[in-house]
mmCIF file of C-alpha atoms in Angstrom:
data_model
loop_
_atom_site.group_PDB
_atom_site.id
_atom_site.type_symbol
_atom_site.label_atom_id
_atom_site.label_comp_id
_atom_site.label_asym_id
_atom_site.label_seq_id
_atom_site.Cartn_x
_atom_site.Cartn_y
_atom_site.Cartn_z
ATOM 1 C CA UNK T 299 141.295 103.517 183.529
ATOM 2 C CA UNK T 300 141.269 106.527 185.784
ATOM 3 C CA UNK T 301 144.916 107.212 184.981
ATOM 4 C CA UNK T 302 144.091 107.035 181.275
ATOM 5 C CA UNK T 303 141.276 109.590 181.617
ATOM 6 C CA UNK T 304 143.473 112.022 183.559
ATOM 7 C CA UNK T 305 146.190 111.956 180.901
ATOM 8 C CA UNK T 306 143.719 112.565 178.080
ATOM 9 C CA UNK T 307 142.025 115.340 179.999
ATOM 10 C CA UNK T 308 145.318 117.143 180.272
ATOM 11 C CA UNK T 309 145.957 116.630 176.580
ATOM 12 C CA UNK T 310 142.551 118.030 175.755
ATOM 13 C CA UNK T 311 143.292 121.104 177.816
ATOM 14 C CA UNK T 312 146.625 121.491 176.048
ATOM 15 C CA UNK T 313 144.962 121.165 172.657
ATOM 16 C CA UNK T 314 142.359 123.739 173.652
ATOM 17 C CA UNK T 315 145.069 126.176 174.724
ATOM 18 C CA UNK T 316 146.927 125.675 171.440
ATOM 19 C CA UNK T 317 143.760 126.082 169.361
ATOM 20 C CA UNK T 318 142.684 129.179 171.296
ATOM 21 C CA UNK T 319 146.127 130.731 170.952
ATOM 22 C CA UNK T 320 146.167 130.034 167.215
ATOM 23 C CA UNK T 321 142.674 131.461 166.827
ATOM 24 C CA UNK T 322 143.583 134.564 168.823
ATOM 25 C CA UNK T 323 146.758 135.114 166.796
ATOM 26 C CA UNK T 324 144.862 134.711 163.530
ATOM 27 C CA UNK T 325 142.138 137.093 164.657
ATOM 28 C CA UNK T 326 144.692 139.650 165.774
ATOM 29 C CA UNK T 327 146.541 139.407 162.478
ATOM 30 C CA UNK T 328 143.279 139.752 160.580
ATOM 31 C CA UNK T 329 142.199 142.811 162.494
ATOM 32 C CA UNK T 330 145.597 144.428 162.093
ATOM 33 C CA UNK T 331 145.393 144.232 158.288
ATOM 34 C CA UNK T 332 143.455 146.574 156.087
ATOM 35 C CA UNK T 333 140.360 145.080 154.517
ATOM 36 C CA UNK T 334 138.930 145.641 151.094
ATOM 37 C CA UNK T 335 135.235 145.413 150.261
ATOM 38 C CA UNK T 336 134.575 143.454 147.107
ATOM 39 C CA UNK T 337 131.907 141.791 145.021
ATOM 40 C CA UNK T 338 132.942 138.212 144.291
ATOM 41 C CA UNK T 339 131.763 134.955 142.869
ATOM 42 C CA UNK T 340 132.044 132.043 145.308
ATOM 43 C CA UNK T 341 135.734 131.206 145.644
ATOM 44 C CA UNK T 342 136.274 133.227 142.480
ATOM 45 C CA UNK T 343 137.487 136.607 141.183
ATOM 46 C CA UNK T 344 136.580 139.934 142.736
ATOM 47 C CA UNK T 345 135.332 143.390 141.837
ATOM 48 C CA UNK T 346 136.458 146.075 144.243
ATOM 49 C CA UNK T 347 134.024 148.753 145.346
ATOM 50 C CA UNK T 348 135.444 150.038 148.613
ATOM 51 C CA UNK T 349 138.754 150.261 150.429
ATOM 52 C CA UNK T 350 139.711 150.248 154.090
ATOM 53 C CA UNK T 351 137.741 152.712 156.221
ATOM 54 C CA UNK T 352 140.689 153.372 158.508
ATOM 55 C CA UNK T 353 142.840 156.289 157.377
ATOM 56 C CA UNK T 354 140.118 158.616 156.025
ATOM 57 C CA UNK T 355 141.110 158.056 152.404
ATOM 58 C CA UNK T 356 138.734 158.479 149.476
ATOM 59 C CA UNK T 357 139.241 157.996 145.742
ATOM 60 C CA UNK T 358 137.730 160.394 143.225
ATOM 61 C CA UNK T 359 137.132 158.561 139.948
ATOM 62 C CA UNK T 360 136.020 160.047 136.636
ATOM 63 C CA UNK T 361 134.573 158.118 133.688
ATOM 64 C CA UNK T 362 135.042 159.545 130.192
ATOM 65 C CA UNK T 363 133.513 157.967 127.091
ATOM 66 C CA UNK T 364 132.772 160.896 124.778
ATOM 67 C CA UNK T 365 133.155 164.637 124.214
ATOM 68 C CA UNK T 366 135.881 167.176 124.894
ATOM 69 C CA UNK T 367 134.138 170.091 126.618
ATOM 70 C CA UNK T 368 134.011 168.893 130.244
ATOM 71 C CA UNK T 369 137.314 167.121 130.844
ATOM 72 C CA UNK T 370 139.614 170.147 130.673
ATOM 73 C CA UNK T 371 137.586 172.351 133.072
ATOM 74 C CA UNK T 372 137.519 169.446 135.530
ATOM 75 C CA UNK T 373 141.275 168.984 135.189
ATOM 76 C CA UNK T 374 141.770 172.722 135.748
ATOM 77 C CA UNK T 375 139.766 172.585 138.977
ATOM 78 C CA UNK T 376 141.664 169.563 140.246
ATOM 79 C CA UNK T 377 144.936 171.331 139.527
ATOM 80 C CA UNK T 378 143.788 174.510 141.263
ATOM 81 C CA UNK T 379 142.748 172.445 144.296
ATOM 82 C CA UNK T 380 146.073 170.613 144.398
ATOM 83 C CA UNK T 381 144.512 167.212 143.682
ATOM 84 C CA UNK T 382 146.946 165.084 141.678
ATOM 85 C CA UNK T 383 145.893 161.499 142.209
ATOM 86 C CA UNK T 384 142.401 160.921 140.870
ATOM 87 C CA UNK T 385 141.707 157.877 138.720
ATOM 88 C CA UNK T 386 140.342 158.462 135.215
ATOM 89 C CA UNK T 387 138.582 155.513 133.628
ATOM 90 C CA UNK T 388 138.818 156.134 129.906
ATOM 91 C CA UNK T 389 137.114 154.576 126.923
ATOM 92 C CA UNK T 390 140.104 153.713 124.744
ATOM 93 C CA UNK T 391 138.226 154.698 121.601
ATOM 94 C CA UNK T 392 137.696 158.135 123.164
ATOM 95 C CA UNK T 393 141.357 158.299 124.192
ATOM 96 C CA UNK T 394 142.437 157.672 120.599
ATOM 97 C CA UNK T 395 140.378 160.653 119.463
ATOM 98 C CA UNK T 396 141.628 162.953 122.247
ATOM 99 C CA UNK T 397 145.291 162.134 122.934
ATOM 100 C CA UNK T 398 145.991 165.700 124.066
ATOM 101 C CA UNK T 399 143.503 165.382 126.935
ATOM 102 C CA UNK T 400 144.961 162.016 127.920
ATOM 103 C CA UNK T 401 148.410 163.602 127.912
ATOM 104 C CA UNK T 402 147.103 166.337 130.204
ATOM 105 C CA UNK T 403 145.605 163.780 132.616
ATOM 106 C CA UNK T 404 148.954 161.988 132.869
ATOM 107 C CA UNK T 405 150.931 165.229 133.118
ATOM 108 C CA UNK T 406 148.767 166.398 136.014
ATOM 109 C CA UNK T 407 149.620 163.253 137.958
ATOM 110 C CA UNK T 408 146.379 161.340 137.686
ATOM 111 C CA UNK T 409 145.959 157.610 137.190
ATOM 112 C CA UNK T 410 144.814 156.109 133.877
ATOM 113 C CA UNK T 411 142.427 153.142 133.995
ATOM 114 C CA UNK T 412 140.307 151.342 131.429
ATOM 115 C CA UNK T 413 136.635 151.782 130.592
ATOM 116 C CA UNK T 414 136.965 149.258 127.783
ATOM 117 C CA UNK T 415 137.307 150.078 124.115
ATOM 118 C CA UNK T 416 133.878 150.266 122.489
ATOM 119 C CA UNK T 417 131.973 151.269 125.622
ATOM 120 C CA UNK T 418 129.352 148.587 125.168
ATOM 121 C CA UNK T 419 127.823 146.406 127.875
ATOM 122 C CA UNK T 420 130.090 143.393 128.464
ATOM 123 C CA UNK T 421 127.216 141.267 129.739
ATOM 124 C CA UNK T 422 125.799 141.382 126.187
ATOM 125 C CA UNK T 423 129.102 140.200 124.681
ATOM 126 C CA UNK T 424 130.330 136.695 124.034
ATOM 127 C CA UNK T 425 133.497 135.673 125.886
ATOM 128 C CA UNK T 426 135.760 136.303 122.908
ATOM 129 C CA UNK T 427 134.283 139.797 122.446
ATOM 130 C CA UNK T 428 134.898 140.686 126.094
ATOM 131 C CA UNK T 429 138.497 139.475 125.859
ATOM 132 C CA UNK T 430 139.132 141.355 122.637
ATOM 133 C CA UNK T 431 137.643 144.579 123.994
ATOM 134 C CA UNK T 432 139.674 144.467 127.231
ATOM 135 C CA UNK T 433 142.945 143.722 125.447
ATOM 136 C CA UNK T 434 142.318 146.242 122.674
ATOM 137 C CA UNK T 435 141.607 148.924 125.262
ATOM 138 C CA UNK T 436 144.783 148.087 127.148
ATOM 139 C CA UNK T 437 146.836 148.265 123.948
ATOM 140 C CA UNK T 438 145.341 151.568 122.778
ATOM 141 C CA UNK T 439 145.575 153.239 126.184
ATOM 142 C CA UNK T 440 149.230 152.190 126.445
ATOM 143 C CA UNK T 441 149.899 153.699 123.021
ATOM 144 C CA UNK T 442 148.181 156.999 123.850
ATOM 145 C CA UNK T 443 149.180 157.457 127.491
ATOM 146 C CA UNK T 444 152.354 155.438 127.864
ATOM 147 C CA UNK T 445 150.715 153.673 130.819
ATOM 148 C CA UNK T 446 149.915 149.972 131.056
ATOM 149 C CA UNK T 447 146.458 149.714 132.591
ATOM 150 C CA UNK T 448 145.327 146.908 134.888
ATOM 151 C CA UNK T 449 142.275 148.519 136.486
ATOM 152 C CA UNK T 450 139.029 147.987 134.587
ATOM 153 C CA UNK T 451 135.588 149.498 135.053
ATOM 154 C CA UNK T 452 133.275 147.639 132.657
ATOM 155 C CA UNK T 453 131.110 150.002 130.568
ATOM 156 C CA UNK T 454 128.086 151.212 132.519
ATOM 157 C CA UNK T 455 129.503 149.406 135.559
ATOM 158 C CA UNK T 456 127.790 146.257 134.322
ATOM 159 C CA UNK T 457 129.412 142.889 134.977
ATOM 160 C CA UNK T 458 128.667 139.340 136.049
ATOM 161 C CA UNK T 459 130.658 136.309 137.200
ATOM 162 C CA UNK T 460 131.677 135.535 133.637
ATOM 163 C CA UNK T 461 133.104 139.034 133.112
ATOM 164 C CA UNK T 462 134.927 138.806 136.447
ATOM 165 C CA UNK T 463 136.512 135.510 135.427
ATOM 166 C CA UNK T 464 137.615 136.830 132.047
ATOM 167 C CA UNK T 465 139.027 140.012 133.582
ATOM 168 C CA UNK T 466 141.021 138.046 136.136
ATOM 169 C CA UNK T 467 142.401 135.763 133.439
ATOM 170 C CA UNK T 468 143.633 138.889 131.642
ATOM 171 C CA UNK T 469 145.204 140.283 134.850
ATOM 172 C CA UNK T 470 142.688 143.105 135.208
ATOM 173 C CA UNK T 471 141.098 144.169 138.493
ATOM 174 C CA UNK T 472 137.450 145.195 138.124
ATOM 175 C CA UNK T 473 136.696 148.406 140.019
ATOM 176 C CA UNK T 474 133.136 149.451 140.853
ATOM 177 C CA UNK T 475 132.203 152.267 143.256
ATOM 178 C CA UNK T 476 130.638 152.749 146.676
ATOM 179 C CA UNK T 477 129.375 156.334 146.205
ATOM 180 C CA UNK T 478 127.379 157.244 143.086
ATOM 181 C CA UNK T 479 127.007 160.998 142.647
ATOM 182 C CA UNK T 480 124.523 160.502 139.800
ATOM 183 C CA UNK T 481 126.070 163.561 138.198
ATOM 184 C CA UNK T 482 125.199 162.206 134.735
ATOM 185 C CA UNK T 483 121.559 162.977 135.509
ATOM 186 C CA UNK T 484 122.450 166.669 135.969
ATOM 187 C CA UNK T 485 120.250 166.884 139.095
ATOM 188 C CA UNK T 486 121.655 170.258 140.152
ATOM 189 C CA UNK T 487 124.956 171.326 141.683
ATOM 190 C CA UNK T 488 123.748 171.102 145.290
ATOM 191 C CA UNK T 489 122.374 167.599 144.757
ATOM 192 C CA UNK T 490 125.627 166.377 143.225
ATOM 193 C CA UNK T 491 127.576 167.785 146.171
ATOM 194 C CA UNK T 492 125.156 166.125 148.574
ATOM 195 C CA UNK T 493 125.376 162.772 146.791
ATOM 196 C CA UNK T 494 129.164 162.934 146.793
ATOM 197 C CA UNK T 495 129.690 163.909 150.420
ATOM 198 C CA UNK T 496 126.678 163.229 152.638
ATOM 199 C CA UNK T 497 127.287 159.595 153.547
ATOM 200 C CA UNK T 498 130.973 159.267 152.686
ATOM 201 C CA UNK T 499 133.239 157.056 154.780
ATOM 202 C CA UNK T 500 136.924 156.306 154.600
ATOM 203 C CA UNK T 501 137.688 153.876 151.793
ATOM 204 C CA UNK T 502 134.901 155.085 149.533
ATOM 205 C CA UNK T 503 135.384 155.082 145.774
ATOM 206 C CA UNK T 504 133.379 158.006 144.414
ATOM 207 C CA UNK T 505 131.912 157.881 140.912
ATOM 208 C CA UNK T 506 131.955 161.067 138.844
ATOM 209 C CA UNK T 507 131.979 161.701 135.091
ATOM 210 C CA UNK T 508 133.889 163.979 132.744
ATOM 211 C CA UNK T 509 132.051 163.269 129.506
ATOM 212 C CA UNK T 510 130.114 166.020 127.762
ATOM 213 C CA UNK T 511 126.823 164.659 129.123
ATOM 214 C CA UNK T 512 127.625 166.086 132.565
ATOM 215 C CA UNK T 513 126.909 169.807 132.628
ATOM 216 C CA UNK T 514 127.136 170.481 136.354
ATOM 217 C CA UNK T 515 130.007 168.328 137.634
ATOM 218 C CA UNK T 516 132.677 170.969 137.110
ATOM 219 C CA UNK T 517 130.535 173.439 139.062
ATOM 220 C CA UNK T 518 129.994 170.991 141.915
ATOM 221 C CA UNK T 519 133.579 169.736 142.104
ATOM 222 C CA UNK T 520 135.140 172.617 144.116
ATOM 223 C CA UNK T 521 132.463 172.243 146.798
ATOM 224 C CA UNK T 522 132.868 168.458 146.843
ATOM 225 C CA UNK T 523 136.608 168.770 147.355
ATOM 226 C CA UNK T 524 136.284 171.445 150.013
ATOM 227 C CA UNK T 525 133.637 169.524 151.967
ATOM 228 C CA UNK T 526 135.687 166.330 151.932
ATOM 229 C CA UNK T 527 138.793 168.239 152.996
ATOM 230 C CA UNK T 528 136.883 169.914 155.822
ATOM 231 C CA UNK T 529 135.723 166.486 156.965
ATOM 232 C CA UNK T 530 139.316 165.302 157.148
ATOM 233 C CA UNK T 531 139.494 163.094 154.078
ATOM 234 C CA UNK T 532 142.615 162.536 152.002
ATOM 235 C CA UNK T 533 142.490 161.949 148.260
ATOM 236 C CA UNK T 534 144.218 158.874 146.819
ATOM 237 C CA UNK T 535 144.198 156.950 143.555
ATOM 238 C CA UNK T 536 142.365 153.653 143.331
ATOM 239 C CA UNK T 537 145.704 151.839 143.133
ATOM 240 C CA UNK T 538 146.821 153.441 146.379
ATOM 241 C CA UNK T 539 143.438 152.717 147.943
ATOM 242 C CA UNK T 540 143.669 148.984 147.284
ATOM 243 C CA UNK T 541 147.392 148.475 147.874
ATOM 244 C CA UNK T 542 148.425 146.162 150.734
ATOM 245 C CA UNK T 543 144.894 145.191 151.647
ATOM 246 C CA UNK T 544 143.118 141.968 152.477
ATOM 247 C CA UNK T 545 139.827 141.240 150.765
ATOM 248 C CA UNK T 546 136.530 140.566 152.476
ATOM 249 C CA UNK T 547 133.950 139.355 149.980
ATOM 250 C CA UNK T 548 130.279 139.805 149.228
ATOM 251 C CA UNK T 549 129.197 137.072 146.841
ATOM 252 C CA UNK T 550 127.948 138.262 143.473
ATOM 253 C CA UNK T 551 124.642 136.696 142.473
#
């Protein structure tokens, strides 16, 4: 009996060593990979709102759903500042009406992403309406820009588990944001700059607008860019931000 206990004790120690080594290796591999902050349903699809903090990268994103007065001045500023990789989330219905601006966005090296077609709240739609709107937007944006979109920001940033599931089924990645400049409220240039830069961290996805409702964004943008540059941040597209990353999830209620 004593011999039996000694043998099993050794085996237990061996098992513990193996388990510890496996755990350590897994932890090391996990820590060595970039992580991506996401909203998710339990064991379900994800909505990205933040990238990996390491690397001091930030993504400037611009939503456009109507108007033609603000987009070109914003594009001019980005070009003057040497920024070529912002992500523009476009309402496809808007893009159809303003193909020349879409062409300029692509020509300047920026990324095209979808803001849906009708720009109506998906959480108010039936499943078939959500599907039709996503696919129609993808088709129209491809026709206007020559780019096949797979990044989706639901209109008004409003989504639920159902919308996440539908988007995933249609091979679209839902992209939210981690920094809201609230520029659509036109709170003043200084306030927009503050909102965009004060609490920024690497991996942040910054929400801005280029619709005609924003009257101060183009005035704030040079200061936003300069402040982020001074703080050592690099500008990347959302696609670059989320490439080669591992997801860590926050469950969506």
